[in-house]
Coordinates of C-alpha atoms and ligand atoms in Angstrom, one line a residue:
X5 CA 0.0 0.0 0.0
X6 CA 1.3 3.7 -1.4
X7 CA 2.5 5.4 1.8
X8 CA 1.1 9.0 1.8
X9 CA 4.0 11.9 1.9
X10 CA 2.8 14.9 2.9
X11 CA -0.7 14.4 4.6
X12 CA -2.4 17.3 6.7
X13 CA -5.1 15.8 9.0
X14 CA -6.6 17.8 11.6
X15 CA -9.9 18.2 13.1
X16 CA -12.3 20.9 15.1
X17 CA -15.0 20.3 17.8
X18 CA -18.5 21.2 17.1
X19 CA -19.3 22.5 20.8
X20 CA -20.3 25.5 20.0
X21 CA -18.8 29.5 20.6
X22 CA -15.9 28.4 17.8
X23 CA -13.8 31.2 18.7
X24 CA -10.5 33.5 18.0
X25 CA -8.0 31.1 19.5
X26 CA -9.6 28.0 17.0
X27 CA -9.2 30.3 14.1
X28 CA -5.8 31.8 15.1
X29 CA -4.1 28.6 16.2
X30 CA -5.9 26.3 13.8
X31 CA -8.1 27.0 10.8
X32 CA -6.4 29.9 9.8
X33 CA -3.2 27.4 9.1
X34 CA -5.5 24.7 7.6
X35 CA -6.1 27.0 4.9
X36 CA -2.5 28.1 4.3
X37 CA -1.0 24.6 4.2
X38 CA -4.0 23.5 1.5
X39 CA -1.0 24.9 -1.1
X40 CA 1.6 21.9 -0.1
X41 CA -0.6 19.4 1.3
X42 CA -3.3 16.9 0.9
X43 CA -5.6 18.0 3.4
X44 CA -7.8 16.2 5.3
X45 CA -10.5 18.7 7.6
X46 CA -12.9 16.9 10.1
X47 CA -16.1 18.3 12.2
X48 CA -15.0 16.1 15.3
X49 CA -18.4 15.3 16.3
X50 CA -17.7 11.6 17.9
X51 CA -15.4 13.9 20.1
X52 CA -18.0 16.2 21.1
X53 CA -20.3 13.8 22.5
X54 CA -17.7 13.4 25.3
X55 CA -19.7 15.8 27.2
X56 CA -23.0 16.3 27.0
X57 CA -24.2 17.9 23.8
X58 CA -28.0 18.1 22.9
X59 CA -29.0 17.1 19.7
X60 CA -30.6 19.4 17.6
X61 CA -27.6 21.9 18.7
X62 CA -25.0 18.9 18.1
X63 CA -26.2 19.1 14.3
X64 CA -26.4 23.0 13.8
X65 CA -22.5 23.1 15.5
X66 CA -21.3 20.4 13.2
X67 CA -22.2 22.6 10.0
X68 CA -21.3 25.9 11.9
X69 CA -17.9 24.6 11.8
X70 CA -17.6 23.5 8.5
X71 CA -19.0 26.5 7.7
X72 CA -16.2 28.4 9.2
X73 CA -13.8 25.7 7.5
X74 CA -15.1 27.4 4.1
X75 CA -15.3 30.6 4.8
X76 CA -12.0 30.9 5.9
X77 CA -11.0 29.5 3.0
X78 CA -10.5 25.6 2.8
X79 CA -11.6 24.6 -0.8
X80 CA -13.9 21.3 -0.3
X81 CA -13.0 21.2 -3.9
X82 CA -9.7 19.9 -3.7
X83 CA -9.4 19.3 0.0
X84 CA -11.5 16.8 2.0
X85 CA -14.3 18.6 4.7
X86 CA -16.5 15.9 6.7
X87 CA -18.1 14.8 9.6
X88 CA -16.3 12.3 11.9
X89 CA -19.7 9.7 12.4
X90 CA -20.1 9.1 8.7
X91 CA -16.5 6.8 8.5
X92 CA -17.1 4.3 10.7
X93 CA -13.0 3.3 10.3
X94 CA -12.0 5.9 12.8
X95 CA -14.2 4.4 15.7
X96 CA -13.2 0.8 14.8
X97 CA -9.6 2.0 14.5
X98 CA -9.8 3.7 18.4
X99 CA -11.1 0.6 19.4
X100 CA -7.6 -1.8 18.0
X101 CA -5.6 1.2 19.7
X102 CA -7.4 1.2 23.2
X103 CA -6.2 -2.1 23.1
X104 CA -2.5 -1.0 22.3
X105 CA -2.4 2.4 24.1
X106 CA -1.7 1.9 28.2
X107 CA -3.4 3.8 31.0
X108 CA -0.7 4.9 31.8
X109 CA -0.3 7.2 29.4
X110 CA -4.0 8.4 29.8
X111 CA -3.4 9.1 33.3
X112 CA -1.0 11.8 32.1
X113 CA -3.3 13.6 29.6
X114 CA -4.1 17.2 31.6
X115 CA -6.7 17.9 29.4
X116 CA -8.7 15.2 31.3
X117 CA -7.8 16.5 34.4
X118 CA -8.8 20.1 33.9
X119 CA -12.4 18.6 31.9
X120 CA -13.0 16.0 34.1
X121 CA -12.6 18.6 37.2
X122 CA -13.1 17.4 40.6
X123 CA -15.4 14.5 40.4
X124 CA -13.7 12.8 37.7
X125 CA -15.9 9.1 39.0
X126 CA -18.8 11.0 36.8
X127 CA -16.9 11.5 33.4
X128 CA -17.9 9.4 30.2
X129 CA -15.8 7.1 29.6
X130 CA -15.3 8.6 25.8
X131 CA -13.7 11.6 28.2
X132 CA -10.9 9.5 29.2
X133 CA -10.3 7.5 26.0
X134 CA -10.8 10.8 23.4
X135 CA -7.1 10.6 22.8
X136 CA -7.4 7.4 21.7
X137 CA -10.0 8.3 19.5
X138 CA -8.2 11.5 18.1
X139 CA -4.9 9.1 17.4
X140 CA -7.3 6.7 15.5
X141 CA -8.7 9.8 13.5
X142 CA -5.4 10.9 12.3
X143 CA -3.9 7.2 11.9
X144 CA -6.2 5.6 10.0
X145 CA -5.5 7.9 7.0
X146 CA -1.4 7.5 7.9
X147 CA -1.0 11.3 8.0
X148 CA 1.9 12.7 8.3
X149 CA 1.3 16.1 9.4
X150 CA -1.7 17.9 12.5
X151 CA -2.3 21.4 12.7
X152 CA -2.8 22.4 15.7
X153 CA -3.0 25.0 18.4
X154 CA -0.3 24.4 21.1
X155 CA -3.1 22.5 24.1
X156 CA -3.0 19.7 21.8
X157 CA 0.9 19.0 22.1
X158 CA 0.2 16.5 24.6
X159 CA -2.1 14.0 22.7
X160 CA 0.1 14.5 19.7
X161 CA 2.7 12.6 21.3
X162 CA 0.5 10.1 22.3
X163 CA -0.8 9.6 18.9
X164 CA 3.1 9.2 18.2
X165 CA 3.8 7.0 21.1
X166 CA 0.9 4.8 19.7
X167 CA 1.6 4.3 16.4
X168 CA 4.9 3.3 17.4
X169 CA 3.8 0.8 19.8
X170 CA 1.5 -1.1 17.1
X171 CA 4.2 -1.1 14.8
X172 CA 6.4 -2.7 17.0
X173 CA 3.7 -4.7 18.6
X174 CA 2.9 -6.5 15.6
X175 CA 6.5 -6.4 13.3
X176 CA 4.5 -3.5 10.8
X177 CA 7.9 -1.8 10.7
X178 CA 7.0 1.7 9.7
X179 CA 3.0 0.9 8.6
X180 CA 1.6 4.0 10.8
X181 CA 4.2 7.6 10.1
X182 CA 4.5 8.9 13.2
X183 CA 2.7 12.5 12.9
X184 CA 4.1 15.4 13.1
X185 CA 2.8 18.2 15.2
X186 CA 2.2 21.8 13.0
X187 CA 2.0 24.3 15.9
X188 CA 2.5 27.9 14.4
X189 CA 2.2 31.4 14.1
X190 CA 2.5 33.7 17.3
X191 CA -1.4 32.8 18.8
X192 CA -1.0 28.9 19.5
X193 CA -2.1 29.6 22.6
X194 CA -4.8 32.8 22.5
X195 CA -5.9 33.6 26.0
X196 CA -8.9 34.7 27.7
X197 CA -9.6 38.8 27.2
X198 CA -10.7 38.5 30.9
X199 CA -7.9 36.4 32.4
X200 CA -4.4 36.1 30.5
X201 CA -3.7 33.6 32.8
X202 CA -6.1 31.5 31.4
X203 CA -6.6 29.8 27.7
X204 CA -9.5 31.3 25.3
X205 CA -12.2 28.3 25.4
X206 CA -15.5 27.6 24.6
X207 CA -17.2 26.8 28.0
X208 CA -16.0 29.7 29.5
X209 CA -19.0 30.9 31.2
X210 CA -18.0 34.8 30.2
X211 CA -19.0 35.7 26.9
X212 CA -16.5 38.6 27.5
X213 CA -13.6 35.7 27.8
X214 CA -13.6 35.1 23.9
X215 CA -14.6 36.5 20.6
X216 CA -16.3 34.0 18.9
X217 CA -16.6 33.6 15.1
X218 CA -20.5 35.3 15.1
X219 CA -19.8 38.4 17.1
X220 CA -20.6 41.2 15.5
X221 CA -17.9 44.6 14.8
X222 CA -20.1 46.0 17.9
X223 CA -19.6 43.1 19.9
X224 CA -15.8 42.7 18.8
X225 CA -14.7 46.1 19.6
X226 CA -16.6 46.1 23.0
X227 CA -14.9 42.8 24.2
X228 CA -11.1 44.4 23.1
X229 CA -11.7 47.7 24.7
X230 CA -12.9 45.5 28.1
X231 CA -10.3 43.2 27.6
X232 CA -7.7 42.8 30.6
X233 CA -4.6 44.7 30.7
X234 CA -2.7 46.4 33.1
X235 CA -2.0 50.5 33.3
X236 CA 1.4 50.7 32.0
X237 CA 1.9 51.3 28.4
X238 CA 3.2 48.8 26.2
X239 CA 6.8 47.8 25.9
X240 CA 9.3 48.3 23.4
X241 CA 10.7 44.7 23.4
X242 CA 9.3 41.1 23.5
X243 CA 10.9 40.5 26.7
X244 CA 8.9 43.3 28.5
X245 CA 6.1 41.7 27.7
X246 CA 6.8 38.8 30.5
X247 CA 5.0 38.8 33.7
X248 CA 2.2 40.8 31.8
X249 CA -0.5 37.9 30.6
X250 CA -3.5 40.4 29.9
X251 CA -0.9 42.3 27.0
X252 CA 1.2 39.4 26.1
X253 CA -2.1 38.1 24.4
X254 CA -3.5 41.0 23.0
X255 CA 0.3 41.8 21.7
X256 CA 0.2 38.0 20.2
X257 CA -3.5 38.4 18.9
X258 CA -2.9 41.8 16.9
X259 CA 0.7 39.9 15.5
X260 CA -1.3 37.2 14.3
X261 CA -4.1 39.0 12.9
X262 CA -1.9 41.2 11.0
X263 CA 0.5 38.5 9.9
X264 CA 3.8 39.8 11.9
X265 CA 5.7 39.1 14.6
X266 CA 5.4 40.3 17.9
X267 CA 8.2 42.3 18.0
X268 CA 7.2 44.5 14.9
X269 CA 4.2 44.9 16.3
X270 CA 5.8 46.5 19.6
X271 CA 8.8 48.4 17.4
X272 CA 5.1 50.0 16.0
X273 CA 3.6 50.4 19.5
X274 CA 6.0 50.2 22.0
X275 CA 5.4 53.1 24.3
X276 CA 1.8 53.4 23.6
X277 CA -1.1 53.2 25.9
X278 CA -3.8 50.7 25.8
X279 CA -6.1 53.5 25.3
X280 CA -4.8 54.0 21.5
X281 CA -3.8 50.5 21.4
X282 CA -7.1 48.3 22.1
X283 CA -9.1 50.6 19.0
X284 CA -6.0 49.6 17.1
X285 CA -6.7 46.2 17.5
X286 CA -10.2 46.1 17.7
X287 CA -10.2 47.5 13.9
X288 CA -8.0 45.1 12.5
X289 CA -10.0 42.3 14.4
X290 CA -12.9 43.4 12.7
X291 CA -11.6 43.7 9.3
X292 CA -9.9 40.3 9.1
X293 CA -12.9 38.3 11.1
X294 CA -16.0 40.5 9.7
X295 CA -15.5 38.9 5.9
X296 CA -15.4 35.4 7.5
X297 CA -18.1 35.8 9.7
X298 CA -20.5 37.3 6.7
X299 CA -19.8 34.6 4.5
X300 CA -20.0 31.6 7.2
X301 CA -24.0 33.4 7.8
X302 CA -24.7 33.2 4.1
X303 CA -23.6 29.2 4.0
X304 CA -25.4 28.8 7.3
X305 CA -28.7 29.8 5.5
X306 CA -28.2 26.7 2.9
X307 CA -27.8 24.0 4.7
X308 CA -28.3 21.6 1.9
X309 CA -25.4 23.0 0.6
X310 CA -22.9 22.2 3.8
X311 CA -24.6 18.6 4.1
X312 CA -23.9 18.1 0.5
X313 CA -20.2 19.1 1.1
X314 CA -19.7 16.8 3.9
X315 CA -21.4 13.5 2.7
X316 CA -18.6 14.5 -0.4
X317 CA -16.2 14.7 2.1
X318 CA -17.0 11.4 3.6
X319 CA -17.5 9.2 0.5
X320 CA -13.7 10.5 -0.1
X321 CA -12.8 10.3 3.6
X322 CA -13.7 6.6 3.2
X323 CA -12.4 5.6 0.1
X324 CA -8.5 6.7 1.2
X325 CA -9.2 5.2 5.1
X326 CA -11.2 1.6 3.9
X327 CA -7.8 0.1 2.7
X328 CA -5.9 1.1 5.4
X329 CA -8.8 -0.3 8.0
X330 CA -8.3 -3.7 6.1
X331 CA -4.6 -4.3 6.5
X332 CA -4.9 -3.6 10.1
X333 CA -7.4 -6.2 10.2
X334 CA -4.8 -8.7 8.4
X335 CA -2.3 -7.3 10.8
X336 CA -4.4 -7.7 13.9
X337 CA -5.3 -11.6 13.1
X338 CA -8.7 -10.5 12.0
X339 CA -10.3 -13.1 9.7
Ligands
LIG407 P1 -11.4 22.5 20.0 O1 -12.1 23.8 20.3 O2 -10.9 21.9 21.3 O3 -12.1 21.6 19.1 O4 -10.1 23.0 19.3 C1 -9.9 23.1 17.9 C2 -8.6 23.6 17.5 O5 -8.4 24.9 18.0 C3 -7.4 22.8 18.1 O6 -6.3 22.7 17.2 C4 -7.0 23.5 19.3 O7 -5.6 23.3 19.7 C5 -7.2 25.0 18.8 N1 -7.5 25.9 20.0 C6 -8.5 25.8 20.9 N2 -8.4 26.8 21.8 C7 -7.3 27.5 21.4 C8 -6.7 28.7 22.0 N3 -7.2 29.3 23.1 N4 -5.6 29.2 21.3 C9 -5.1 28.6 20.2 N5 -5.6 27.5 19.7 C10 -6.7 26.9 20.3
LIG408 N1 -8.8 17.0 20.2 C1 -8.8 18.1 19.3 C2 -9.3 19.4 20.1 O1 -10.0 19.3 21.0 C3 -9.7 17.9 18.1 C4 -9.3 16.7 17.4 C5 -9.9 15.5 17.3 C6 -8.2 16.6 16.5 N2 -9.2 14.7 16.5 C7 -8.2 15.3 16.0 C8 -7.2 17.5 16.1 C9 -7.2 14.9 15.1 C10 -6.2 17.1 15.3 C11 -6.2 15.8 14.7 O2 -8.9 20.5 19.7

């Protein structure tokens, strides 16, 4: 069987509030790598159902994310957008590697720890194994390459750490590539705007925390100019940026948005108070995410159209994962 060279798989959660931090430390690079790569872009809904998700909002998130997928630019033309459930090979692929991953490793994964929280007897049991699950997603198309934002460093290597263990578990010298983490740009880790301390997510109760990828230009220049910063002005080098969280990130967000680094963004506002900075920001914000979040409304109002791209998606999805799901069968014993 052809081993793939340069295959991009990655994959987003459809749990609602898709915000700045998903678009700044992953789809933003799906679309860029789409030039080099074969790309592979997955609505993660078996992960969702970790936790709780009802329904009729399950299905509405799954096509508001592969909504954002096109509108930021991902051609389902020439790349592959689908829906996790509809190829059945990555959940009978997590199920060989539960059996060759150890708990061990599990044990270590902090993501549990901080979604689990204190009473972690009453988490799913998909909670615990979703790395697993997220190695069998990537695996069972042998891809080479995941885009991601840096909080998913950890179940990379365990991806890695799995695929090596069936190799050498069952003699399949080099079937699986061990994949490579893509972590880049300065925002792989985009903060809260009301704790810097803490990462940019979507079940943060505050609505304030995050921008998401519906707000408005209202709603995105209110949430900058609230945002949390401290009353000095801003630095003139990278370095006095450190033990200051709140403008570290909004630093990092403005570098990312406009496609520099962080120190040409302070050699541009070093010395400058947040007062003439945040506006700064909150303009560029809105021209960069307003286009994007225009076009994802206009696809959102045809759904037809997004179910028809991702049943495309899967029939493809399937056809380049099917063969690889059979000689791991042979592999495993499987008659
Ligand atoms: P999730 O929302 O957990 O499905 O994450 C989808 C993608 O967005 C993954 O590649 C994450 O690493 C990335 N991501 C999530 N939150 C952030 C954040 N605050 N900053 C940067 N990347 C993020
Ligand atoms: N676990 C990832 C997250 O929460 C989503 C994900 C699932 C993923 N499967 C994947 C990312 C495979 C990259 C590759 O962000």
């Amino acid at each position: 069987m052809e081993k793939p060279q340069n295959r991009v798989f990655s994959g987003v959660q459809p749990t609602g509030n898709l915000h700045l931090g998903n678009y700044l430390g992953a789809i933003r690079n799906f679309v860029g790598l789409q030039q080099t790569h074969e790309c592979i872009y997955c609505v993660v809904d078996m992960h969702a159902i970790t936790v709780w998700q009802d329904p009729k909002e399950l299905a509405a998130n799954t096509r508001e994310v592969a909504a954002a997928y096109i509108a930021a630019g991902i051609d389902p033309s020439t790349n592959i957008i689908f829906n996790q459930s509809k190829v059945a090979a990555h959940a009978e692929l997590a199920w060989i590697l539960n059996c060759v991953a150890r708990i061990g490793w599990l044990n270590r994964m902090t993501q549990f720890k901080d979604k689990a929280g204190k009473d972690r007897e009453k988490a799913s049991v998909g909670l615990y194994a979703y790395p697993i699950l997220m190695a069998a997603d990537i695996l069972v198309y042998r891809a080479t390459h995941v885009p991601v934002g840096d909080d998913q460093k950890q179940h990379l290597e365990l991806a890695r750490d799995t695929a090596q263990k069936f190799n050498n578990d069952f003699g399949a010298q080099d079937f699986f590539p061990l994949p490579e983490p893509l972590i880049m740009g300065p925002a792989t880790r985009v903060m809260s705007l009301r704790d810097g301390t803490k990462k940019m997510s979507k079940s943060d109760p505050s609505d304030y925390s995050r921008i998401t990828m519906r707000d408005s230009a209202d709603d995105i220049a209110k949430k900058i100019r609230k945002a949390q910063t401290d009353p000095d002005a801003l630095p003139e080098t990278v370095e006095g940026l450190q033990g200051r969280p709140g403008a570290d990130n909004l630093v990092g967000i403005y570098a990312a948005l406009a496609g520099m680094t962080k120190a040409e963004v302070l050699a541009q506002y070093g010395g400058q108070q947040f007062s003439a900075f945040k506006p700064a920001l909150a303009d560029l914000a809105v021209e960069k995410l307003s286009p994007i979040t225009d076009e994802m409304k206009r696809l959102m109002a045809d759904p037809a159209y997004i179910d028809n791209v991702l049943e495309k998606g899967a029939v493809r999805a399937r056809a380049l994962a099917d063969p690889v799901i059979a000689r791991v069968r042979e592999i495993v014993g499987f008659i």
